[in-house]
Coordinates of C-alpha atoms in Angstrom, one line a residue:
M1 CA 11.1 -24.8 -16.3
I2 CA 13.2 -23.8 -13.2
R3 CA 13.1 -25.9 -10.1
F4 CA 14.2 -24.5 -6.8
R5 CA 15.4 -27.0 -4.2
S6 CA 15.9 -26.0 -0.6
S7 CA 19.3 -26.4 1.0
S8 CA 17.7 -28.7 3.6
I9 CA 18.6 -32.3 2.9
R10 CA 15.4 -33.6 4.6
S11 CA 13.2 -31.8 2.1
L12 CA 11.6 -34.3 -0.2
S13 CA 8.2 -32.6 -0.3
P14 CA 6.2 -32.3 -3.5
E15 CA 7.0 -29.4 -5.8
M16 CA 4.5 -26.6 -6.3
K17 CA 4.2 -24.5 -9.5
C18 CA 4.6 -20.8 -9.1
T19 CA 3.9 -18.2 -11.9
V20 CA 5.3 -14.7 -11.7
R21 CA 3.9 -12.0 -14.0
L22 CA 6.5 -9.4 -15.0
L23 CA 6.2 -5.7 -15.6
D24 CA 5.7 -6.2 -19.4
D25 CA 2.9 -8.8 -18.6
S26 CA 5.0 -11.7 -19.7
E27 CA 5.2 -14.6 -17.3
I28 CA 7.8 -16.9 -15.8
S29 CA 6.9 -20.2 -14.2
C30 CA 9.0 -22.3 -11.8
H31 CA 8.6 -25.0 -9.3
I32 CA 9.3 -24.5 -5.6
Q33 CA 9.3 -26.7 -2.5
R34 CA 7.7 -26.2 0.9
E35 CA 10.9 -24.8 2.4
T36 CA 11.8 -22.5 -0.5
K37 CA 12.0 -18.9 0.8
G38 CA 10.9 -15.8 -0.9
Q39 CA 14.5 -14.7 -1.6
F40 CA 15.0 -17.6 -4.0
L41 CA 12.1 -16.4 -6.1
I42 CA 13.2 -12.8 -6.1
D43 CA 16.8 -13.9 -7.1
H44 CA 15.4 -16.0 -9.8
I45 CA 13.5 -13.1 -11.4
C46 CA 16.6 -10.8 -11.1
N47 CA 18.8 -13.5 -12.6
Y48 CA 16.4 -13.8 -15.5
Y49 CA 16.8 -10.1 -16.2
S50 CA 20.5 -10.0 -15.2
L51 CA 19.4 -7.3 -12.7
L52 CA 21.9 -6.1 -10.1
E53 CA 20.0 -3.1 -8.7
K54 CA 17.3 -5.4 -7.4
D55 CA 16.6 -3.9 -4.0
Y56 CA 14.0 -1.5 -5.5
F57 CA 11.8 -4.5 -6.6
G58 CA 9.6 -7.0 -4.9
I59 CA 7.0 -9.7 -5.5
R60 CA 3.4 -9.1 -4.7
Y61 CA 0.5 -11.5 -4.3
V62 CA -3.1 -11.7 -3.2
D63 CA -4.5 -14.1 -0.6
P64 CA -7.9 -15.9 -0.7
E65 CA -9.4 -13.0 1.3
K66 CA -8.4 -10.7 -1.5
Q67 CA -5.8 -8.9 0.6
R68 CA -2.5 -7.8 -1.1
H69 CA 0.8 -8.7 0.4
W70 CA 4.5 -8.3 -0.4
L71 CA 6.4 -11.6 -0.4
E72 CA 8.8 -11.6 2.5
P73 CA 12.3 -12.8 1.5
N74 CA 13.2 -14.5 4.8
K75 CA 10.1 -16.6 5.1
S76 CA 8.9 -19.8 3.3
I77 CA 6.7 -19.1 0.3
F78 CA 4.5 -21.9 1.2
K79 CA 3.8 -20.5 4.7
Q80 CA 3.1 -17.1 3.4
M81 CA 0.7 -18.2 0.7
K82 CA -2.7 -19.0 2.2
S83 CA -4.1 -20.4 -1.0
H84 CA -3.4 -23.7 -2.7
P85 CA -0.9 -24.1 -5.5
P86 CA -0.4 -23.2 -8.3
Y87 CA 0.6 -19.7 -7.1
T88 CA 0.4 -16.5 -9.1
M89 CA 2.4 -13.4 -8.2
C90 CA 3.5 -10.2 -9.7
F91 CA 7.0 -8.6 -10.0
R92 CA 6.7 -4.9 -9.3
V93 CA 8.7 -1.9 -8.1
K94 CA 8.4 -1.9 -4.3
F95 CA 10.6 1.2 -3.4
Y96 CA 10.7 4.0 -6.0
P97 CA 14.2 5.5 -6.4
H98 CA 14.2 9.0 -5.0
E99 CA 16.7 10.2 -7.6
P100 CA 16.5 8.5 -11.0
L101 CA 19.9 10.1 -11.9
K102 CA 21.6 7.8 -9.4
I103 CA 20.3 4.6 -11.1
K104 CA 23.4 3.2 -12.6
E105 CA 22.2 0.8 -15.3
E106 CA 19.8 1.3 -18.2
L107 CA 18.1 -2.1 -17.4
T108 CA 17.0 -0.8 -14.0
R109 CA 15.7 2.5 -15.6
Y110 CA 13.8 0.5 -18.2
L111 CA 12.0 -1.6 -15.5
L112 CA 11.2 1.5 -13.5
Y113 CA 9.9 3.0 -16.8
L114 CA 7.6 0.0 -17.2
Q115 CA 6.2 0.5 -13.7
I116 CA 5.7 4.2 -14.2
K117 CA 3.9 3.4 -17.5
R118 CA 1.6 1.1 -15.5
D119 CA 1.0 3.8 -12.9
I120 CA 0.0 6.3 -15.6
F121 CA -2.3 3.8 -17.3
H122 CA -4.1 2.9 -14.1
G123 CA -4.5 6.5 -13.0
R124 CA -2.2 6.4 -10.0
L125 CA 0.1 9.1 -11.2
L126 CA -1.7 12.4 -11.0
C127 CA -0.6 15.1 -13.4
S128 CA -1.8 18.2 -15.3
F129 CA -2.7 18.2 -18.9
S130 CA 0.7 19.5 -20.0
D131 CA 2.6 17.0 -17.9
A132 CA 0.3 14.2 -19.2
A133 CA 1.0 15.2 -22.8
Y134 CA 4.8 15.3 -22.2
L135 CA 4.7 11.9 -20.5
G136 CA 2.7 10.4 -23.3
A137 CA 5.1 11.9 -25.9
C138 CA 8.1 10.3 -24.0
I139 CA 6.3 6.9 -24.1
V140 CA 5.5 7.2 -27.8
Q141 CA 9.1 8.2 -28.6
A142 CA 10.4 5.3 -26.6
E143 CA 8.1 2.9 -28.4
L144 CA 8.1 4.3 -32.0
G145 CA 11.2 6.4 -32.3
D146 CA 11.1 9.6 -34.4
Y147 CA 8.0 10.7 -36.1
D148 CA 7.8 9.7 -39.7
P149 CA 4.9 11.1 -41.8
D150 CA 5.2 8.1 -44.2
E151 CA 4.7 5.5 -41.4
H152 CA 2.6 7.4 -38.9
P153 CA -0.9 8.5 -40.1
E154 CA -2.7 11.6 -38.7
N155 CA -4.3 9.8 -35.7
Y156 CA -1.5 7.4 -34.9
I157 CA -1.5 8.3 -31.2
S158 CA -5.1 6.9 -30.8
D159 CA -3.6 3.4 -31.4
F160 CA -1.7 3.8 -28.1
K161 CA -3.6 3.2 -24.8
I162 CA -1.5 5.4 -22.5
F163 CA -4.1 6.9 -20.1
P164 CA -7.4 5.6 -18.7
K165 CA -9.2 8.0 -21.0
Q166 CA -7.7 10.0 -23.9
S167 CA -9.4 12.9 -25.6
Q168 CA -8.4 13.9 -29.1
K169 CA -7.1 17.2 -27.8
L170 CA -4.7 15.3 -25.5
E171 CA -3.6 13.0 -28.4
K172 CA -3.0 16.0 -30.6
K173 CA -0.8 17.6 -27.9
I174 CA 1.1 14.3 -27.5
A175 CA 1.7 14.1 -31.2
E176 CA 2.8 17.7 -31.3
I177 CA 5.4 17.2 -28.6
H178 CA 6.5 13.9 -30.2
K179 CA 7.1 15.5 -33.6
N180 CA 8.9 18.7 -32.4
E181 CA 10.5 18.1 -29.0
C182 CA 11.4 14.4 -28.9
R183 CA 13.1 14.0 -32.3
G184 CA 16.5 12.3 -32.1
Q185 CA 15.9 10.7 -28.7
S186 CA 16.8 7.0 -28.3
P187 CA 14.5 4.8 -26.3
A188 CA 16.8 5.0 -23.3
V189 CA 16.8 8.8 -23.4
A190 CA 13.1 9.0 -23.8
E191 CA 12.5 6.6 -20.9
F192 CA 15.0 8.6 -18.8
N193 CA 13.2 11.9 -19.5
L194 CA 9.9 10.3 -18.5
L195 CA 11.5 9.2 -15.2
L196 CA 12.8 12.7 -14.5
K197 CA 9.3 14.2 -15.1
A198 CA 7.4 11.5 -13.2
H199 CA 9.6 11.7 -10.1
S200 CA 8.9 15.4 -9.7
L201 CA 5.1 14.7 -9.4
E202 CA 3.5 14.4 -5.9
T203 CA 2.1 11.0 -6.4
Y204 CA 5.3 9.4 -7.7
G205 CA 5.7 6.1 -5.9
V206 CA 2.4 6.3 -4.1
D207 CA 0.6 3.0 -3.7
P208 CA -2.7 4.2 -2.3
H209 CA -4.3 2.5 0.7
P210 CA -8.0 3.3 1.0
C211 CA -9.3 4.0 4.5
K212 CA -11.2 6.6 6.6
D213 CA -9.9 9.3 8.9
S214 CA -11.2 10.0 12.4
T215 CA -14.1 12.0 10.9
G216 CA -15.3 9.2 8.6
T217 CA -14.0 10.9 5.4
T218 CA -12.6 8.6 2.7
T219 CA -8.8 9.1 2.4
F220 CA -5.9 7.4 0.7
L221 CA -2.6 6.8 2.5
G222 CA 0.7 6.3 0.8
F223 CA 4.4 6.1 1.5
T224 CA 7.0 7.9 -0.6
A225 CA 10.7 8.8 -0.4
A226 CA 9.7 12.1 1.2
G227 CA 7.5 10.6 3.9
F228 CA 4.0 9.6 4.8
V229 CA 1.3 11.2 2.7
V230 CA -2.5 11.5 3.0
F231 CA -4.8 12.3 0.0
Q232 CA -8.5 13.2 0.0
G233 CA -9.8 12.9 -3.5
N234 CA -6.9 14.1 -5.6
K235 CA -5.4 16.6 -3.1
R236 CA -2.6 16.0 -0.6
I237 CA -3.7 17.1 2.8
H238 CA -0.8 15.7 4.9
L239 CA 2.9 15.2 4.4
L240 CA 4.9 13.9 7.4
K241 CA 8.6 13.6 6.6
W242 CA 10.2 10.5 7.7
C243 CA 12.4 12.4 10.2
D244 CA 9.2 13.6 11.8
V245 CA 7.5 10.2 12.1
Y246 CA 8.7 8.3 15.2
K247 CA 6.2 5.5 15.4
L248 CA 3.7 3.6 13.3
K249 CA 1.2 1.4 15.1
F250 CA -2.0 -0.6 14.4
E251 CA -4.6 -2.2 16.6
G252 CA -7.3 -4.2 14.8
K253 CA -8.6 -2.0 12.0
T254 CA -7.1 1.2 13.4
F255 CA -3.8 2.6 12.1
Y256 CA -1.9 5.2 14.1
V257 CA 0.9 7.6 12.9
F258 CA 2.8 9.3 15.8
G259 CA 4.8 12.2 14.5
T260 CA 5.7 15.9 14.9
Q261 CA 4.0 18.8 13.1
K262 CA 5.2 22.4 13.7
E263 CA 7.2 21.2 16.7
K264 CA 4.2 19.7 18.4
K265 CA 3.4 16.0 18.8
A266 CA 0.6 14.7 16.7
V267 CA -1.2 11.4 16.3
L268 CA -3.1 10.7 13.1
T269 CA -5.7 8.0 13.3
F270 CA -7.2 6.1 10.3
H271 CA -9.6 3.1 10.0
T272 CA -9.3 0.3 7.4
S273 CA -12.0 -2.1 6.3
T274 CA -10.3 -5.2 7.7
P275 CA -7.6 -6.0 10.3
A276 CA -5.6 -7.7 7.5
A277 CA -5.6 -4.5 5.4
C278 CA -4.5 -2.5 8.5
K279 CA -1.6 -4.9 9.2
H280 CA -0.5 -4.7 5.5
L281 CA -0.6 -0.9 5.7
W282 CA 1.5 -1.0 8.9
K283 CA 4.1 -3.3 7.4
C284 CA 4.3 -1.2 4.2
G285 CA 4.9 1.9 6.4
V286 CA 7.6 0.1 8.5
E287 CA 9.4 -1.0 5.4
N288 CA 9.3 2.3 3.6
Q289 CA 10.4 4.2 6.7
A290 CA 13.3 1.9 7.2
F291 CA 14.3 2.0 3.5
Y292 CA 14.2 5.8 3.1
K293 CA 15.1 7.1 6.6
Y294 CA 18.1 5.2 7.8
A295 CA 21.7 5.5 6.6
K296 CA 22.6 1.9 7.3
S297 CA 20.6 -1.3 7.5
S298 CA 22.3 -2.0 10.8
Q299 CA 20.3 0.9 12.3
I300 CA 17.0 -0.8 11.6
K301 CA 15.2 -2.1 14.7
T302 CA 12.4 -4.6 15.0
M303 CA 9.2 -2.8 15.2
S304 CA 6.3 -3.9 17.3
S305 CA 2.7 -2.9 17.4
S306 CA 2.1 -4.2 20.9
K307 CA -0.8 -3.4 23.2
I308 CA -0.4 -2.7 26.9
F309 CA -0.5 -6.2 28.2
F310 CA -0.1 -8.3 25.0
K311 CA 2.9 -8.9 22.7
G312 CA 1.2 -7.8 19.5
S313 CA 2.8 -8.0 16.0
R314 CA 6.6 -7.7 15.4
F315 CA 8.2 -7.0 12.1
R316 CA 11.6 -5.9 10.8
Y317 CA 12.7 -4.8 7.3
S318 CA 15.6 -7.1 6.4
G319 CA 16.9 -5.5 3.1
K320 CA 19.3 -2.7 2.2
V321 CA 18.3 0.9 2.7
A322 CA 18.3 3.5 0.0
K323 CA 21.7 5.0 0.7
E324 CA 23.3 1.5 0.6
V325 CA 21.6 0.7 -2.6
V326 CA 22.9 3.9 -4.2
E327 CA 26.4 3.2 -2.9
A328 CA 26.3 -0.4 -4.3
S329 CA 25.0 0.9 -7.7
S330 CA 28.0 3.3 -7.9
K331 CA 30.4 0.4 -7.6
I332 CA 28.9 -1.7 -10.4
Q333 CA 31.5 -2.3 -13.0
R334 CA 30.4 -4.6 -15.8
E335 CA 29.3 -4.4 -19.4
P336 CA 25.7 -3.2 -19.4
P337 CA 23.3 -6.1 -20.1
E338 CA 21.2 -6.0 -23.2
V339 CA 17.7 -4.5 -22.7
H340 CA 14.9 -6.4 -24.5
R341 CA 12.2 -3.9 -25.0
T342 CA 8.6 -4.7 -25.9
S343 CA 6.2 -2.6 -27.9
I344 CA 3.5 -0.6 -26.1
T345 CA 0.7 -2.8 -27.6
Q346 CA 2.4 -5.9 -26.1
S347 CA 3.3 -4.4 -22.7
R348 CA 0.0 -2.6 -22.0
S349 CA -2.4 -4.5 -19.8
S350 CA -4.1 -6.6 -22.4
P351 CA -7.6 -8.2 -22.1
S352 CA -6.0 -11.6 -21.3
L353 CA -4.1 -10.6 -18.2
N354 CA -6.3 -9.2 -15.5
K355 CA -8.8 -11.6 -14.2
Q356 CA -7.9 -13.9 -11.3
L357 CA -6.7 -11.5 -8.6
I358 CA -9.2 -9.0 -7.1
I359 CA -8.2 -6.6 -4.3
N360 CA -10.2 -6.6 -1.1
M361 CA -12.5 -3.7 -2.0
E362 CA -14.5 -2.6 -5.0
P363 CA -13.1 -0.1 -7.6
L364 CA -13.6 3.6 -7.4
Q365 CA -15.4 5.9 -9.8
P366 CA -16.2 9.6 -9.7
L367 CA -19.6 10.7 -8.6
L368 CA -22.0 10.2 -11.5
P369 CA -23.9 13.3 -12.6
S370 CA -27.6 13.5 -12.0
P371 CA -30.0 13.6 -14.9
C372 CA -30.2 17.4 -14.7
E373 CA -26.4 17.7 -14.9
E374 CA -25.9 15.5 -18.0
E375 CA -24.7 18.4 -20.0
E376 CA -22.0 19.4 -17.6
V377 CA -19.7 17.9 -15.0
P378 CA -18.7 19.5 -11.7
L379 CA -15.3 21.1 -11.6
D380 CA -12.3 19.2 -10.2
E381 CA -9.7 20.8 -7.9
G382 CA -6.2 20.5 -9.1
I383 CA -3.7 18.6 -7.0
Q384 CA -1.7 20.6 -4.6
L385 CA 1.8 20.6 -6.0
P386 CA 4.9 21.3 -3.9
K387 CA 5.6 25.0 -3.3
E388 CA 2.7 26.0 -5.5
D389 CA -0.8 27.2 -4.9
D390 CA -3.8 25.0 -5.5
V391 CA -5.1 25.2 -9.1
S392 CA -8.7 25.4 -9.9
V393 CA -9.4 23.5 -13.1
P394 CA -12.3 22.9 -15.3
V395 CA -13.6 19.4 -16.0
I396 CA -15.2 18.4 -19.3
S397 CA -18.2 16.3 -20.1
S398 CA -17.8 12.6 -19.5
S399 CA -18.8 11.7 -23.0
P400 CA -15.8 11.3 -25.5
V401 CA -14.7 14.1 -27.6
K402 CA -15.6 13.7 -31.3
D403 CA -13.6 14.6 -34.4
T404 CA -15.6 17.7 -35.5
G405 CA -14.5 21.2 -34.5
E406 CA -18.1 22.0 -33.7
N407 CA -18.1 19.5 -30.8
V408 CA -14.8 20.9 -29.5
D409 CA -16.2 24.4 -29.5
L410 CA -19.3 23.2 -27.7
A411 CA -17.2 21.5 -25.0
N412 CA -15.2 24.7 -24.6
N413 CA -18.4 26.7 -24.2
Q414 CA -19.7 24.3 -21.6
E415 CA -16.5 24.6 -19.6
E416 CA -16.9 28.4 -19.4
K417 CA -20.4 28.0 -17.9
M418 CA -19.5 25.4 -15.3
K419 CA -19.7 26.1 -11.6
E420 CA -16.9 25.1 -9.3
E421 CA -17.8 22.1 -7.2
P422 CA -15.5 19.4 -5.9
L423 CA -15.7 16.0 -7.5
T424 CA -16.3 13.3 -4.8
I425 CA -16.1 9.6 -4.7
S426 CA -19.3 7.8 -5.5
E427 CA -21.1 5.8 -2.8
L428 CA -23.0 3.8 -5.4
V429 CA -22.2 0.2 -6.2
Y430 CA -19.5 -0.1 -8.8
N431 CA -20.8 -0.6 -12.3
P432 CA -18.2 -1.5 -15.0
S433 CA -20.4 -0.1 -17.7
A434 CA -20.7 3.3 -16.1
S435 CA -18.5 6.2 -17.3
L436 CA -15.3 6.7 -15.4
L437 CA -12.8 9.6 -15.2
P438 CA -13.3 11.9 -18.2
T439 CA -10.2 12.7 -20.2
P440 CA -8.6 16.1 -19.6
V441 CA -9.1 18.6 -22.4
D442 CA -7.7 21.7 -20.7
D443 CA -4.2 22.5 -19.7
E444 CA -4.6 22.4 -15.9
I445 CA -6.7 19.3 -15.2
D446 CA -5.5 16.7 -12.8
M447 CA -6.4 13.1 -13.0
L448 CA -8.1 11.4 -10.0
F449 CA -6.9 8.0 -8.5
D450 CA -9.0 6.1 -11.0
S451 CA -8.8 3.8 -13.9
C452 CA -10.7 2.5 -16.9
P453 CA -13.2 -0.4 -17.0
R454 CA -11.9 -3.8 -18.1
A455 CA -13.1 -6.5 -20.4
E456 CA -14.7 -9.6 -19.0
N457 CA -11.9 -11.9 -20.1
E458 CA -9.2 -9.7 -18.5
K459 CA -6.8 -11.2 -15.9
D460 CA -6.2 -9.3 -12.8
D461 CA -3.2 -7.1 -12.3
T462 CA -2.7 -7.1 -8.6
D463 CA -1.6 -3.5 -8.6
S464 CA -4.5 -1.9 -10.4
F465 CA -5.9 1.0 -8.3
E466 CA -9.3 0.4 -9.8
E467 CA -9.4 -2.8 -7.6
L468 CA -9.1 -0.7 -4.4
D469 CA -12.4 0.4 -2.9
A470 CA -13.2 3.7 -1.2
D471 CA -16.8 2.8 -1.0
E472 CA -18.4 3.2 2.4
N473 CA -20.3 -0.1 2.0
A474 CA -17.3 -2.2 3.2
F475 CA -16.9 -0.2 6.4
M476 CA -20.7 -0.1 7.0
I477 CA -21.0 -3.8 6.6
A478 CA -18.2 -4.4 9.0
E479 CA -19.7 -2.0 11.6
E480 CA -23.1 -3.7 11.3
E481 CA -21.6 -7.1 11.9
E482 CA -19.9 -5.8 15.1
L483 CA -23.1 -4.3 16.3
K484 CA -25.0 -7.6 15.7
E485 CA -22.4 -9.5 17.7
A486 CA -22.6 -7.1 20.6
R487 CA -26.4 -7.3 20.6
R488 CA -26.3 -11.2 20.6
A489 CA -23.8 -11.1 23.6
L490 CA -26.0 -8.7 25.6
R491 CA -29.1 -10.7 24.9
W492 CA -27.5 -13.9 26.0
S493 CA -26.1 -12.3 29.2
Y494 CA -29.6 -10.9 30.1
D495 CA -31.3 -14.3 29.5
F496 CA -28.6 -16.1 31.6
L497 CA -29.0 -13.7 34.5
M498 CA -32.8 -13.9 34.4
G499 CA -32.7 -17.7 34.4
N500 CA -34.1 -18.1 30.9
I501 CA -31.2 -20.3 29.8
E502 CA -30.8 -23.8 31.3
V503 CA -27.1 -24.4 32.2
N504 CA -25.7 -27.9 32.6
A505 CA -23.9 -29.1 35.7
F506 CA -20.4 -28.8 34.2
V507 CA -20.9 -25.1 33.4
K508 CA -22.3 -24.5 36.9
S509 CA -19.2 -26.2 38.4
F510 CA -16.8 -24.2 36.3
S511 CA -18.6 -21.0 37.2
R512 CA -18.3 -21.8 40.9
L513 CA -14.6 -22.6 40.4
L514 CA -14.1 -19.4 38.6
L515 CA -15.7 -17.3 41.3
V516 CA -13.7 -19.1 44.0
G517 CA -10.5 -18.4 42.0
L518 CA -11.4 -14.7 41.6
G519 CA -12.1 -14.5 45.4
L520 CA -8.7 -16.0 46.3
L521 CA -7.0 -13.7 43.8
L522 CA -8.6 -10.7 45.3
F523 CA -7.2 -11.8 48.7
V524 CA -3.8 -13.0 47.6
F525 CA -2.9 -10.1 45.2
P526 CA -3.2 -7.3 47.9
L527 CA -1.1 -9.5 50.3
L528 CA 1.5 -10.0 47.6
L529 CA 1.7 -6.2 47.0
V530 CA 2.2 -5.7 50.7
L531 CA 5.0 -8.2 50.7
L532 CA 6.7 -6.7 47.7
E533 CA 6.1 -3.0 48.0
S534 CA 5.6 -2.2 51.7
D535 CA 8.2 -1.9 54.5
L536 CA 5.9 -3.2 57.3
Q537 CA 8.1 -4.9 59.8
I538 CA 5.6 -7.6 60.8
S539 CA 7.3 -10.8 61.9
F540 CA 5.7 -13.3 59.5
L541 CA 6.1 -10.9 56.6
H542 CA 9.7 -10.4 57.4
E543 CA 10.3 -14.1 57.5
I544 CA 8.7 -14.6 54.1
R545 CA 10.8 -11.8 52.6
E546 CA 14.0 -13.5 53.9
T547 CA 13.4 -16.8 52.2
P548 CA 15.6 -17.5 49.1
E549 CA 12.6 -18.4 47.0
F550 CA 10.9 -15.1 47.6
Q551 CA 14.1 -13.1 46.9
Q552 CA 14.6 -15.0 43.6
F553 CA 11.0 -14.3 42.6
H554 CA 11.5 -10.6 43.5
I555 CA 14.7 -10.1 41.6
E556 CA 14.1 -12.3 38.5
Y557 CA 10.4 -11.8 37.9
Y558 CA 8.8 -9.0 39.8
C559 CA 11.3 -6.2 39.3
P560 CA 11.4 -6.7 35.4
L561 CA 7.6 -6.9 35.3
R562 CA 7.3 -3.7 37.4
Q563 CA 9.7 -1.9 35.1
W564 CA 7.8 -3.0 32.0
V565 CA 4.5 -1.8 33.4
A566 CA 6.1 1.5 34.4
C567 CA 7.3 2.0 30.8
K568 CA 3.8 1.2 29.4
I569 CA 2.2 3.7 31.8
N570 CA 4.7 6.4 30.8
F571 CA 4.0 5.7 27.1
I572 CA 0.3 6.1 27.6
R573 CA 0.8 9.3 29.6
D574 CA 3.0 10.8 26.9
M575 CA 0.4 9.8 24.2
L576 CA -2.4 11.4 26.2
G577 CA -0.3 14.5 26.8
S578 CA 0.2 14.9 23.0
F579 CA -3.5 15.5 22.4

């Protein structure tokens, strides 16, 4: 058991237990003190792995309100955690490397491979059938090695849980590629090939944030090395490169992206379910923009999401940027550390590891077919790949494919009869027993952001996309609560004005004082403006202007305030002019 002690001598506070779940679902426990900062915990995990390229990784946790957070390295762990100890967190990839070829050490590639494997299993990495088969074959080759007919029976792929749903056709294709194309590859080579394929996909590195756009449509926002991306369903509808994004801002539950599209200023507006989710989205955007956009960490500025007359939130990314990480990796000169690999059956999210932590909204599921559509499922649109046209793809029945060739032929006949119709997100309440995303059985099907149901005794993995909710109920409930509060305030104001509410003497006295203060302000404020802004040569005004106190007030307070207000007005004017 490791115990972290703060450098502060005065710290004699009780120790608190902290458990960190690693990428292979193993756990490390340690004890921390109240002053222990997040960097101590990150360094401890990296020292456990002997990991030098550690800037790609971070530690994530969930607060009691079921909102996810990244652990900030420069702040006390105790102050960041809103729950009571013992604490449970997860070690995850925070910034996905833009070019896996530039990763220096095999250990770093292996940890990234484990993260990609989780992304595939939880349905976050969208891919076609052929890409899914290739990724699955790379995983099987890395776990099992070369195909051996004496050791691997006919249906050996079915023992591996690689995707949320797996059809026999997909498993046969994986086995075919594993037998013929992957022979002779070491685990390190197979993992590297998986990274090369995964990083070419559109949703590589996307941690989807559910929200609604200005029209009320459910969307998913993400941040990648390329820039800010927006998905609806499984299709990318926006990509703003980081060089075209000049400001990220949030106010309450509204998130703004100020950027440039086709040489014109644009403002994208999105709405989250809670203010905490909006702030988390903003901080993720600020960190990703700083990491991927700038050439040096010294160029990073403190970002604020201030309102016109209020300070607002301030945040600054304090780590290295991508270019600095690559440069540091190229200078590593040591004997590569030993990589301790685990088998797929051990590293896959097991029923004992996914129960305590639940994200702030309910999981997603595709729209369930009506009783008259039980024999067929609406078609899904393929994801819009870079520099390619959209692909129209058939979707199969949600029931599992059976062994007999007769059922396979029946499924193929059903596919030919299907009408094209987009698959949408269900607005029904999540039901773990309901069927989820069907397994692809044709070569051009793309998987939605979705995942499989879990057993009751599973622990929670804080990065499961199934724990994110695109259901409208969360937004509707929040809007209803706001309307109720507004109605209560209006009703109370009406009763107060009509004399229906008895007010005690203290409230009456305070009200009179407030009215007198407002009256004086209405008189003094115009007089102050005349003194400060006008050139009227009235004797008593001139005498006041000549006093040292007035001149000090004018120079040290009024002039900076006027300049600040002018900047805010220009900013609002520019923002309105961009519409």
